[in-house]
CSV table of N, CA and C in Angstrom, one decimal:
chain,number,residue,atom,x,y,z
A,16,UNK,N,-0.4,91.6,60.0
A,16,UNK,CA,-0.2,92.8,59.2
A,16,UNK,C,-0.9,92.7,57.9
A,17,UNK,N,-1.6,93.8,57.6
A,17,UNK,CA,-2.3,93.8,56.3
A,17,UNK,C,-1.7,94.8,55.3
A,18,UNK,N,-1.7,94.5,54.1
A,18,UNK,CA,-1.2,95.3,53.0
A,18,UNK,C,-2.2,95.3,51.9
A,19,UNK,N,-2.3,96.4,51.2
A,19,UNK,CA,-3.3,96.6,50.1
A,19,UNK,C,-2.6,96.5,48.8
A,20,UNK,N,-3.1,95.8,47.9
A,20,UNK,CA,-2.6,95.7,46.5
A,20,UNK,C,-3.7,96.0,45.5
A,21,UNK,N,-3.3,96.5,44.4
A,21,UNK,CA,-4.2,96.8,43.3
A,21,UNK,C,-4.3,95.6,42.4
A,22,UNK,N,-5.5,95.1,42.1
A,22,UNK,CA,-5.7,94.0,41.3
A,22,UNK,C,-6.4,94.5,40.0
A,23,UNK,N,-6.0,93.9,38.9
A,23,UNK,CA,-6.6,94.2,37.6
A,23,UNK,C,-7.5,92.9,37.2
A,24,UNK,N,-8.7,93.2,36.9
A,24,UNK,CA,-9.7,92.1,36.6
A,24,UNK,C,-10.3,92.4,35.3
A,25,UNK,N,-10.3,91.4,34.4
A,25,UNK,CA,-11.0,91.5,33.1
A,25,UNK,C,-12.0,90.4,32.8
A,26,UNK,N,-13.0,90.7,32.1
A,26,UNK,CA,-14.0,89.7,31.8
A,26,UNK,C,-13.6,89.1,30.4
A,27,UNK,N,-13.5,87.8,30.4
A,27,UNK,CA,-13.2,87.1,29.1
A,27,UNK,C,-14.2,86.0,28.9
A,28,UNK,N,-15.1,86.2,28.0
A,28,UNK,CA,-16.2,85.3,27.8
A,28,UNK,C,-17.0,85.0,29.1
A,29,UNK,N,-17.0,83.8,29.6
A,29,UNK,CA,-17.7,83.5,30.8
A,29,UNK,C,-16.9,83.5,32.0
A,30,UNK,N,-15.6,83.9,31.9
A,30,UNK,CA,-14.7,83.9,33.0
A,30,UNK,C,-14.2,85.3,33.3
A,31,UNK,N,-13.8,85.5,34.5
A,31,UNK,CA,-13.0,86.7,34.8
A,31,UNK,C,-11.6,86.3,35.1
A,32,UNK,N,-10.6,87.0,34.6
A,32,UNK,CA,-9.2,86.8,35.0
A,32,UNK,C,-8.7,88.0,35.7
A,33,UNK,N,-7.7,87.7,36.6
A,33,UNK,CA,-7.2,88.8,37.4
A,33,UNK,C,-5.7,88.6,37.7
A,34,UNK,N,-5.0,89.7,38.0
A,34,UNK,CA,-3.6,89.6,38.4
A,34,UNK,C,-3.3,90.8,39.2
A,35,UNK,N,-2.2,90.7,40.0
A,35,UNK,CA,-1.7,91.7,40.8
A,35,UNK,C,-0.3,92.0,40.3
A,36,UNK,N,-0.1,93.2,39.6
A,36,UNK,CA,1.2,93.5,39.0
A,36,UNK,C,2.3,93.6,40.0
A,37,UNK,N,2.0,94.1,41.2
A,37,UNK,CA,3.1,94.2,42.2
A,37,UNK,C,3.6,92.9,42.8
A,38,UNK,N,2.9,91.8,42.4
A,38,UNK,CA,3.3,90.5,43.0
A,38,UNK,C,3.5,89.6,41.8
A,39,UNK,N,4.7,89.4,41.2
A,39,UNK,CA,4.9,88.5,40.1
A,39,UNK,C,4.4,87.1,40.4
A,40,UNK,N,3.6,86.6,39.4
A,40,UNK,CA,3.0,85.3,39.5
A,40,UNK,C,1.7,85.2,40.2
A,41,UNK,N,1.1,86.4,40.6
A,41,UNK,CA,-0.2,86.4,41.2
A,41,UNK,C,-1.3,86.6,40.1
A,42,UNK,N,-1.7,85.5,39.6
A,42,UNK,CA,-2.7,85.4,38.6
A,42,UNK,C,-3.8,84.5,39.0
A,43,UNK,N,-5.1,84.7,38.6
A,43,UNK,CA,-6.1,83.8,38.9
A,43,UNK,C,-7.3,84.0,38.0
A,44,UNK,N,-8.3,83.2,38.1
A,44,UNK,CA,-9.5,83.3,37.4
A,44,UNK,C,-10.7,82.9,38.2
A,45,UNK,N,-11.9,83.2,37.7
A,45,UNK,CA,-13.1,82.8,38.4
A,45,UNK,C,-14.3,83.1,37.6
A,46,UNK,N,-15.4,82.6,38.0
A,46,UNK,CA,-16.7,82.9,37.3
A,46,UNK,C,-17.3,84.2,37.7
A,47,UNK,N,-16.9,84.7,38.9
A,47,UNK,CA,-17.4,86.0,39.3
A,47,UNK,C,-16.2,86.9,39.7
A,48,UNK,N,-16.5,88.2,39.8
A,48,UNK,CA,-15.4,89.1,40.3
A,48,UNK,C,-15.0,88.7,41.7
A,49,UNK,N,-16.0,88.4,42.5
A,49,UNK,CA,-15.7,88.1,43.9
A,49,UNK,C,-14.8,86.8,44.0
A,50,UNK,N,-15.1,85.9,43.2
A,50,UNK,CA,-14.3,84.6,43.2
A,50,UNK,C,-12.8,84.9,42.8
A,51,UNK,N,-12.7,85.8,41.8
A,51,UNK,CA,-11.3,86.2,41.4
A,51,UNK,C,-10.6,86.9,42.5
A,52,UNK,N,-11.3,87.8,43.2
A,52,UNK,CA,-10.7,88.6,44.3
A,52,UNK,C,-10.3,87.6,45.4
A,53,UNK,N,-11.1,86.7,45.8
A,53,UNK,CA,-10.7,85.7,46.8
A,53,UNK,C,-9.5,84.9,46.4
A,54,UNK,N,-9.6,84.4,45.1
A,54,UNK,CA,-8.4,83.6,44.6
A,54,UNK,C,-7.1,84.4,44.6
A,55,UNK,N,-7.2,85.7,44.2
A,55,UNK,CA,-6.0,86.6,44.2
A,55,UNK,C,-5.5,86.8,45.6
A,56,UNK,N,-6.4,87.0,46.5
A,56,UNK,CA,-5.9,87.2,47.9
A,56,UNK,C,-5.1,86.0,48.4
A,57,UNK,N,-5.7,84.8,48.1
A,57,UNK,CA,-5.0,83.6,48.5
A,57,UNK,C,-3.6,83.4,47.7
A,58,UNK,N,-3.6,83.7,46.4
A,58,UNK,CA,-2.4,83.6,45.7
A,58,UNK,C,-1.3,84.6,46.2
A,59,UNK,N,-1.7,85.8,46.4
A,59,UNK,CA,-0.7,86.8,47.0
A,59,UNK,C,-0.2,86.4,48.3
A,60,UNK,N,-1.1,85.9,49.2
A,60,UNK,CA,-0.7,85.5,50.5
A,60,UNK,C,0.3,84.3,50.4
A,61,UNK,N,0.0,83.3,49.6
A,61,UNK,CA,0.9,82.2,49.4
A,61,UNK,C,2.3,82.6,48.8
A,62,UNK,N,2.2,83.5,47.8
A,62,UNK,CA,3.5,83.9,47.2
A,62,UNK,C,4.4,84.7,48.2
A,63,UNK,N,3.8,85.6,48.9
A,63,UNK,CA,4.5,86.4,49.9
A,63,UNK,C,5.1,85.5,51.0
A,64,UNK,N,4.3,84.5,51.5
A,64,UNK,CA,4.8,83.6,52.5
A,64,UNK,C,6.0,82.8,52.0
A,65,UNK,N,5.8,82.3,50.8
A,65,UNK,CA,6.9,81.5,50.2
A,65,UNK,C,8.2,82.4,50.0
A,66,UNK,N,8.0,83.6,49.6
A,66,UNK,CA,9.2,84.5,49.4
A,66,UNK,C,9.9,84.8,50.7
A,67,UNK,N,9.1,85.0,51.8
A,67,UNK,CA,9.6,85.2,53.1
A,67,UNK,C,10.4,84.0,53.6
A,68,UNK,N,9.8,82.8,53.4
A,68,UNK,CA,10.5,81.6,53.9
A,68,UNK,C,11.8,81.4,53.1
A,69,UNK,N,11.8,81.6,51.8
A,69,UNK,CA,13.0,81.5,51.0
A,69,UNK,C,14.1,82.6,51.4
A,70,UNK,N,13.6,83.8,51.7
A,70,UNK,CA,14.5,84.8,52.1
A,70,UNK,C,15.2,84.5,53.4
A,71,UNK,N,14.4,84.0,54.4
A,71,UNK,CA,14.9,83.6,55.7
A,71,UNK,C,15.9,82.5,55.6
A,72,UNK,N,15.7,81.5,54.8
A,72,UNK,CA,16.6,80.4,54.6
A,72,UNK,C,17.8,80.8,53.9
A,73,UNK,N,17.7,81.6,52.9
A,73,UNK,CA,18.8,81.9,52.0
A,73,UNK,C,19.7,83.1,52.4
A,74,UNK,N,19.4,83.8,53.4
A,74,UNK,CA,20.2,85.0,53.8
A,74,UNK,C,21.5,84.6,54.4
A,75,UNK,N,22.6,85.1,53.8
A,75,UNK,CA,23.9,84.8,54.4
A,75,UNK,C,24.7,86.1,54.5
A,76,UNK,N,25.9,86.0,55.0
A,76,UNK,CA,26.7,87.2,55.2
A,76,UNK,C,27.1,87.8,53.8
A,77,UNK,N,27.0,87.0,52.8
A,77,UNK,CA,27.3,87.5,51.5
A,77,UNK,C,26.2,88.2,50.7
A,78,UNK,N,25.0,88.2,51.3
A,78,UNK,CA,23.8,88.8,50.7
A,78,UNK,C,23.9,90.3,50.7
A,79,UNK,N,23.7,90.9,49.5
A,79,UNK,CA,23.7,92.3,49.3
A,79,UNK,C,22.3,92.7,48.8
A,80,UNK,N,21.8,93.9,49.3
A,80,UNK,CA,20.6,94.5,48.8
A,80,UNK,C,21.0,95.8,48.2
A,81,UNK,N,20.6,96.0,46.9
A,81,UNK,CA,21.0,97.2,46.2
A,81,UNK,C,19.8,97.7,45.4
A,82,UNK,N,19.7,99.0,45.3
A,82,UNK,CA,18.6,99.5,44.4
A,82,UNK,C,19.2,99.7,43.1
A,83,UNK,N,18.5,99.3,42.1
A,83,UNK,CA,18.9,99.5,40.7
A,83,UNK,C,17.9,100.3,39.9
A,84,UNK,N,18.4,101.1,39.0
A,84,UNK,CA,17.6,101.9,38.2
A,84,UNK,C,17.5,101.4,36.8
A,85,UNK,N,16.3,101.3,36.3
A,85,UNK,CA,16.0,100.7,34.9
A,85,UNK,C,15.2,101.7,34.1
A,86,UNK,N,15.7,102.0,32.9
A,86,UNK,CA,15.0,102.9,32.1
A,86,UNK,C,13.9,102.2,31.3
A,87,UNK,N,12.6,102.7,31.4
A,87,UNK,CA,11.5,102.0,30.7
A,87,UNK,C,10.8,102.9,29.7
């Protein structure tokens, strides 16, 4: 299954840094935009796989899923 995420990439001196806001912890850097994009793809994939594994291990009969509203 493929999913599309929006990445933000900024040039900082000789490096590019990037992150995916929709995936907490998905940050990376590289010397080219392409390198950052590839690094971010890998980071997002690893984070989502890890979250899926933790979810599958930790789900119990006491687990609740609720929507919460936050004023920003």
